[in-house]
Structure formats: structure tokens, C-alpha cells
mmCIF file of C-alpha atoms in Angstrom:
data_model
loop_
_atom_site.group_PDB
_atom_site.id
_atom_site.type_symbol
_atom_site.label_atom_id
_atom_site.label_comp_id
_atom_site.label_asym_id
_atom_site.label_seq_id
_atom_site.Cartn_x
_atom_site.Cartn_y
_atom_site.Cartn_z
ATOM 1 C CA ASP A 1 -11.035 -6.178 -12.340
ATOM 2 C CA VAL A 2 -9.943 -6.760 -8.675
ATOM 3 C CA LYS A 3 -12.025 -4.272 -6.415
ATOM 4 C CA VAL A 4 -11.561 -3.498 -2.946
ATOM 5 C CA THR A 5 -13.762 -1.299 -1.376
ATOM 6 C CA GLN A 6 -13.900 0.491 2.095
ATOM 7 C CA SER A 7 -17.253 1.470 3.538
ATOM 8 C CA SER A 8 -16.580 4.976 4.336
ATOM 9 C CA ARG A 9 -14.390 7.995 2.312
ATOM 10 C CA TYR A 10 -14.601 10.260 5.167
ATOM 11 C CA LEU A 11 -15.346 9.940 8.688
ATOM 12 C CA VAL A 12 -15.291 11.816 12.015
ATOM 13 C CA LYS A 13 -15.432 10.704 15.154
ATOM 14 C CA ARG A 14 -15.201 12.309 18.522
ATOM 15 C CA THR A 15 -12.891 10.935 21.283
ATOM 16 C CA GLY A 16 -13.382 7.972 22.988
ATOM 17 C CA GLU A 17 -16.345 6.729 20.255
ATOM 18 C CA LYS A 18 -16.084 3.166 19.098
ATOM 19 C CA VAL A 19 -15.039 2.846 15.425
ATOM 20 C CA PHE A 20 -15.616 0.489 12.773
ATOM 21 C CA LEU A 21 -14.113 0.530 9.796
ATOM 22 C CA GLU A 22 -14.792 -2.270 6.699
ATOM 23 C CA CYS A 23 -13.143 -3.556 3.993
ATOM 24 C CA VAL A 24 -14.629 -6.181 0.978
ATOM 25 C CA GLN A 25 -12.919 -7.663 -1.544
ATOM 26 C CA ASP A 26 -14.540 -9.454 -4.521
ATOM 27 C CA MET A 27 -11.769 -11.176 -5.678
ATOM 28 C CA ASP A 28 -11.811 -14.275 -3.172
ATOM 29 C CA HIS A 29 -7.880 -13.115 -1.773
ATOM 30 C CA GLU A 30 -6.905 -15.326 1.505
ATOM 31 C CA ASN A 31 -4.818 -11.950 2.642
ATOM 32 C CA MET A 32 -6.176 -8.456 3.782
ATOM 33 C CA PHE A 33 -4.421 -5.780 5.141
ATOM 34 C CA TRP A 34 -5.090 -2.679 6.719
ATOM 35 C CA TYR A 35 -2.665 0.442 7.130
ATOM 36 C CA ARG A 36 -2.385 3.566 8.699
ATOM 37 C CA GLN A 37 -0.701 6.444 6.082
ATOM 38 C CA ASP A 38 0.396 9.411 7.520
ATOM 39 C CA PRO A 39 2.707 12.447 6.293
ATOM 40 C CA GLY A 40 6.350 11.288 6.381
ATOM 41 C CA LEU A 41 5.860 8.139 7.639
ATOM 42 C CA GLY A 42 4.755 6.166 5.296
ATOM 43 C CA LEU A 43 2.177 3.247 5.305
ATOM 44 C CA ARG A 44 2.584 1.261 8.187
ATOM 45 C CA LEU A 45 0.673 -2.260 8.640
ATOM 46 C CA ILE A 46 -1.508 -2.389 11.161
ATOM 47 C CA TYR A 47 -3.106 -5.983 11.107
ATOM 48 C CA PHE A 48 -2.988 -8.591 8.219
ATOM 49 C CA SER A 49 -5.362 -11.455 8.244
ATOM 50 C CA TYR A 50 -4.386 -14.593 6.274
ATOM 51 C CA ASP A 51 -7.319 -16.445 6.197
ATOM 52 C CA VAL A 52 -11.180 -16.407 8.031
ATOM 53 C CA LYS A 53 -10.539 -15.642 12.008
ATOM 54 C CA MET A 54 -6.757 -15.601 11.614
ATOM 55 C CA LYS A 55 -5.295 -12.563 12.330
ATOM 56 C CA GLU A 56 -1.748 -11.193 12.793
ATOM 57 C CA LYS A 57 -0.429 -7.787 14.726
ATOM 58 C CA GLY A 58 1.617 -5.913 12.302
ATOM 59 C CA ASP A 59 4.010 -2.847 13.410
ATOM 60 C CA ILE A 60 1.689 -0.815 15.336
ATOM 61 C CA PRO A 61 -1.554 -3.103 16.527
ATOM 62 C CA GLU A 62 -1.741 -0.977 19.693
ATOM 63 C CA GLY A 63 -5.568 0.857 20.202
ATOM 64 C CA TYR A 64 -6.765 -1.454 17.319
ATOM 65 C CA SER A 65 -8.700 -5.015 17.181
ATOM 66 C CA VAL A 66 -9.406 -6.252 13.624
ATOM 67 C CA SER A 67 -12.620 -9.012 12.746
ATOM 68 C CA ARG A 68 -12.447 -11.603 9.643
ATOM 69 C CA GLU A 69 -15.478 -13.272 9.677
ATOM 70 C CA LYS A 70 -16.278 -13.962 5.743
ATOM 71 C CA LYS A 71 -13.122 -14.247 3.811
ATOM 72 C CA GLU A 72 -14.365 -11.227 1.658
ATOM 73 C CA ARG A 73 -14.884 -9.098 5.003
ATOM 74 C CA PHE A 74 -11.801 -7.345 7.116
ATOM 75 C CA SER A 75 -12.809 -4.965 9.782
ATOM 76 C CA LEU A 76 -10.541 -2.565 11.485
ATOM 77 C CA ILE A 77 -12.291 -1.678 15.241
ATOM 78 C CA LEU A 78 -10.770 1.353 16.707
ATOM 79 C CA GLU A 79 -12.163 0.445 20.436
ATOM 80 C CA SER A 80 -11.760 3.985 21.836
ATOM 81 C CA ALA A 81 -10.737 6.672 19.149
ATOM 82 C CA SER A 82 -8.288 9.007 20.374
ATOM 83 C CA THR A 83 -7.161 12.120 18.330
ATOM 84 C CA ASN A 84 -3.762 10.056 17.218
ATOM 85 C CA GLN A 85 -5.634 7.655 15.369
ATOM 86 C CA THR A 86 -6.832 10.637 13.198
ATOM 87 C CA SER A 87 -5.074 9.177 9.836
ATOM 88 C CA MET A 88 -5.937 7.964 6.325
ATOM 89 C CA TYR A 89 -6.830 4.108 6.500
ATOM 90 C CA LEU A 90 -6.239 1.869 3.803
ATOM 91 C CA CYS A 91 -7.427 -1.494 3.283
ATOM 92 C CA ALA A 92 -5.893 -4.310 1.172
ATOM 93 C CA SER A 93 -5.898 -7.555 -0.330
ATOM 94 C CA SER A 94 -3.536 -10.092 -2.014
ATOM 95 C CA ALA A 95 -4.067 -13.726 -3.133
ATOM 96 C CA PRO A 96 -1.096 -16.541 -2.111
ATOM 97 C CA GLY A 97 1.785 -16.796 -4.643
ATOM 98 C CA LEU A 98 2.109 -13.705 -6.299
ATOM 99 C CA ASN A 99 1.240 -11.426 -3.899
ATOM 100 C CA GLU A 100 0.507 -8.742 -5.969
ATOM 101 C CA GLN A 101 -1.319 -6.310 -3.380
ATOM 102 C CA PHE A 102 -4.522 -4.568 -4.454
ATOM 103 C CA PHE A 103 -6.259 -1.309 -2.579
ATOM 104 C CA GLY A 104 -9.223 0.317 -1.454
ATOM 105 C CA PRO A 105 -10.090 4.285 -1.588
ATOM 106 C CA GLY A 106 -9.041 4.486 1.525
ATOM 107 C CA THR A 107 -11.147 6.335 4.385
ATOM 108 C CA ARG A 108 -9.747 9.921 5.835
ATOM 109 C CA LEU A 109 -10.952 9.350 9.447
ATOM 110 C CA THR A 110 -10.628 12.917 11.832
ATOM 111 C CA VAL A 111 -11.079 12.085 15.947
ATOM 112 C CA LEU A 112 -12.143 15.070 17.064
ATOM 113 C CA LYS B 1 15.629 -4.813 8.950
ATOM 114 C CA GLN B 2 14.036 -3.799 5.913
ATOM 115 C CA GLU B 3 14.446 -0.200 4.585
ATOM 116 C CA VAL B 4 13.183 1.162 1.708
ATOM 117 C CA THR B 5 13.829 4.664 0.350
ATOM 118 C CA GLN B 6 12.736 6.556 -2.484
ATOM 119 C CA ILE B 7 14.984 9.715 -4.263
ATOM 120 C CA PRO B 8 13.997 11.888 -4.629
ATOM 121 C CA ALA B 9 11.298 12.975 -2.637
ATOM 122 C CA ALA B 10 9.541 15.517 -5.122
ATOM 123 C CA LEU B 11 10.463 15.963 -8.747
ATOM 124 C CA SER B 12 8.759 18.559 -11.276
ATOM 125 C CA VAL B 13 9.654 17.716 -15.311
ATOM 126 C CA PRO B 14 8.456 19.248 -18.605
ATOM 127 C CA GLU B 15 5.451 17.600 -20.335
ATOM 128 C CA GLY B 16 7.275 15.092 -22.350
ATOM 129 C CA GLU B 17 10.153 14.481 -20.646
ATOM 130 C CA ASN B 18 11.633 10.673 -20.151
ATOM 131 C CA LEU B 19 12.405 10.359 -16.345
ATOM 132 C CA VAL B 20 13.349 7.873 -14.272
ATOM 133 C CA LEU B 21 12.158 6.865 -10.204
ATOM 134 C CA ASN B 22 14.390 5.146 -7.584
ATOM 135 C CA CYS B 23 13.813 3.028 -4.893
ATOM 136 C CA SER B 24 16.455 1.388 -3.017
ATOM 137 C CA PHE B 25 16.305 -1.577 -0.429
ATOM 138 C CA THR B 26 18.573 -2.587 1.942
ATOM 139 C CA ASP B 27 17.302 -6.729 2.115
ATOM 140 C CA SER B 28 18.051 -8.436 -0.940
ATOM 141 C CA ALA B 29 15.607 -11.559 0.218
ATOM 142 C CA ILE B 30 12.690 -9.866 -1.419
ATOM 143 C CA TYR B 31 10.042 -11.959 -3.437
ATOM 144 C CA ASN B 32 8.730 -9.479 -5.475
ATOM 145 C CA LEU B 33 8.711 -5.663 -5.413
ATOM 146 C CA GLN B 34 5.818 -3.452 -6.568
ATOM 147 C CA TRP B 35 5.143 0.293 -7.915
ATOM 148 C CA PHE B 36 2.095 2.401 -7.008
ATOM 149 C CA ARG B 37 0.872 5.369 -7.934
ATOM 150 C CA GLN B 38 -1.338 7.217 -5.231
ATOM 151 C CA ASP B 39 -3.246 10.514 -6.453
ATOM 152 C CA PRO B 40 -4.072 12.995 -3.712
ATOM 153 C CA GLY B 41 -6.505 11.780 -1.018
ATOM 154 C CA LYS B 42 -7.115 8.303 -2.807
ATOM 155 C CA GLY B 43 -5.758 4.969 -2.861
ATOM 156 C CA LEU B 44 -2.753 2.747 -4.300
ATOM 157 C CA THR B 45 -3.128 1.850 -7.741
ATOM 158 C CA SER B 46 -0.900 -1.124 -8.441
ATOM 159 C CA LEU B 47 1.240 -0.438 -11.531
ATOM 160 C CA LEU B 48 3.559 -2.979 -12.078
ATOM 161 C CA LEU B 49 4.787 -6.075 -10.076
ATOM 162 C CA ILE B 50 8.045 -7.764 -10.773
ATOM 163 C CA GLN B 51 8.972 -11.091 -8.839
ATOM 164 C CA SER B 52 12.683 -11.970 -7.456
ATOM 165 C CA SER B 53 13.048 -13.787 -10.740
ATOM 166 C CA GLN B 54 12.649 -11.501 -13.431
ATOM 167 C CA ARG B 55 14.887 -8.379 -14.555
ATOM 168 C CA GLU B 56 12.070 -5.799 -15.036
ATOM 169 C CA GLN B 57 8.387 -5.685 -16.208
ATOM 170 C CA THR B 58 6.858 -3.670 -19.042
ATOM 171 C CA SER B 59 3.533 -1.315 -19.188
ATOM 172 C CA GLY B 60 2.553 0.766 -21.619
ATOM 173 C CA ARG B 61 4.896 3.731 -21.702
ATOM 174 C CA LEU B 62 5.870 2.190 -17.812
ATOM 175 C CA ASN B 63 8.867 0.292 -17.379
ATOM 176 C CA ALA B 64 10.102 -0.988 -13.572
ATOM 177 C CA SER B 65 13.177 -3.099 -13.448
ATOM 178 C CA LEU B 66 14.887 -4.624 -10.507
ATOM 179 C CA ASP B 67 18.494 -5.830 -9.324
ATOM 180 C CA LYS B 68 18.427 -7.103 -6.307
ATOM 181 C CA SER B 69 22.221 -7.663 -6.116
ATOM 182 C CA SER B 70 22.655 -3.789 -5.770
ATOM 183 C CA GLY B 71 19.109 -3.478 -4.082
ATOM 184 C CA ARG B 72 17.705 -1.100 -6.576
ATOM 185 C CA SER B 73 14.582 -0.967 -8.310
ATOM 186 C CA THR B 74 14.093 1.866 -10.858
ATOM 187 C CA LEU B 75 10.399 2.682 -12.311
ATOM 188 C CA TYR B 76 10.558 4.116 -16.071
ATOM 189 C CA ILE B 77 7.534 6.365 -17.647
ATOM 190 C CA ALA B 78 8.327 7.124 -21.090
ATOM 191 C CA ALA B 79 7.066 10.528 -22.284
ATOM 192 C CA SER B 80 5.711 12.120 -19.680
ATOM 193 C CA GLN B 81 2.066 13.670 -19.506
ATOM 194 C CA PRO B 82 0.413 16.066 -16.666
ATOM 195 C CA GLY B 83 -2.016 13.319 -16.282
ATOM 196 C CA ASP B 84 1.227 11.248 -14.720
ATOM 197 C CA SER B 85 1.556 13.780 -12.096
ATOM 198 C CA ALA B 86 1.047 11.762 -8.285
ATOM 199 C CA THR B 87 2.986 9.938 -5.678
ATOM 200 C CA TYR B 88 4.811 6.653 -7.068
ATOM 201 C CA LEU B 89 5.684 4.416 -4.178
ATOM 202 C CA CYS B 90 7.354 1.287 -3.655
ATOM 203 C CA ALA B 91 6.864 -1.548 -1.829
ATOM 204 C CA ALA B 92 9.507 -4.564 -0.985
ATOM 205 C CA HIS B 93 7.411 -7.724 0.158
ATOM 206 C CA ARG B 94 10.316 -9.929 2.018
ATOM 207 C CA SER B 95 10.302 -13.411 1.050
ATOM 208 C CA GLY B 96 9.007 -15.899 3.535
ATOM 209 C CA THR B 97 6.951 -13.252 5.369
ATOM 210 C CA TYR B 98 3.529 -11.462 4.665
ATOM 211 C CA LYS B 99 5.093 -8.117 5.456
ATOM 212 C CA TYR B 100 5.569 -5.474 2.457
ATOM 213 C CA ILE B 101 7.888 -2.357 3.212
ATOM 214 C CA PHE B 102 6.861 0.710 1.578
ATOM 215 C CA GLY B 103 8.947 3.697 0.810
ATOM 216 C CA THR B 104 8.065 7.297 1.450
ATOM 217 C CA GLY B 105 7.794 7.674 -2.501
ATOM 218 C CA THR B 106 8.234 10.356 -4.966
ATOM 219 C CA ARG B 107 6.039 13.030 -5.585
ATOM 220 C CA LEU B 108 6.114 13.648 -9.324
ATOM 221 C CA LYS B 109 5.028 16.738 -11.016
ATOM 222 C CA VAL B 110 4.680 16.906 -15.005
ATOM 223 C CA LEU B 111 4.068 20.429 -16.071
ATOM 224 C CA ALA B 112 2.009 21.211 -19.388
#
């Protein structure tokens, strides 16, 4: 079974803090994604990576950066957390070809 | 621009009923369409993926169909059970891109 894990299920941070969300997949997938999910807005793509050290901005990259130093790990960084970044963050991975997406359990981030 | 719509937003049915969830997309140039299930506060679980060359896919009590010409996909759930209660999302993967466009989901409640 494909497994995508995320470093925390729940996280509470203060405004201005630097926040790291980590995602690891065990299926040797080339593609990895970070989304945020908000009520009424659905899932929105923050960043996408198609290979180590390669990244593309998604629809809402402002206030976020990413890092992919190893194929299995994709990190989302909030340089200076703000209250409007309170959300559910979901990581996903997929392999080229079929492109079926597999998701992690999510991280519920609250910024106070 | 691809838009994905799921109607209804919420649905309650008695246990044992067969039901159909709808997903409409505006751009027929899709690579595949994927159906997911999401339990409250959790990540997305992949249910079925239909490639653009396919008309339907089946897994157990679930059957998903795809009609690109009309811009529609349906998820059929046979003999519904209380354990099927969840939010169901569809996502269209646009050809030639890495982007998946998600619908906002149908929240299903199966009453015992």
C-alpha cells in the first residue's frame, strides 16, 4: 500500500513563527503536492514538485515556500505564520503515467 | 479554466439505498478523473481513478463512470451502509498539466 505520512496531525503556532510541515512518501513517486483545504473553498494547490530540487508554484503560493532535497520528502515552510494561514494542510504524491494521487492524513494548523 | 462542480452539496439516505453522486467539469481535455472519500478531519482516500480512455471503473460496491463529451462523472454506491457516511470529492486532472481541479464535495450521511 502506498503510504504518505505527515509530521504532525495538529499544530498550534503563534503569528510570526517559522513553521515547517513535512511529508514523506514510501512509493518512490516523482510528483509531490501541497494543498490547503478550507471550508467552502475546497482544495487549493500551494506548490508542486516533480523531482528532487524541482518545484512549481500552484494557485496560492504567497506566504509559503517548499523544499525537496530527497525524493521521498517534501517540506512546506511558512516563513512567518499569519492567522489567515490557519487551515488543513494536505500532502499528496503520484507517479507519472497513471497519475493517481495518494494523500497523507493532513495537518490541522492553527495560527494564534 | 477548468471548473469542477459537485451537486448536491449534502445528501441523506436510509441504509440499503443505492445512490448516485454527480461530478461535472467544464473542460473535456482531462487526463483522468479521480474519486476520493474524506472522513471528518482526515486526509483523502482514493476510491477510483478513471483514465480518459475508459468509460467506467468498479471496486466492490462502487462504480464510477466518465462521459467526457458531456463533462460528467458519476459515482454509484450500491446498498449503502452507515460506514459510507463521509464527504466524497472528485478531481479532474487536466491533460498536459500537473494540475488536479477538485470539486467541493458531496457530504453523504447514511442513516441506520
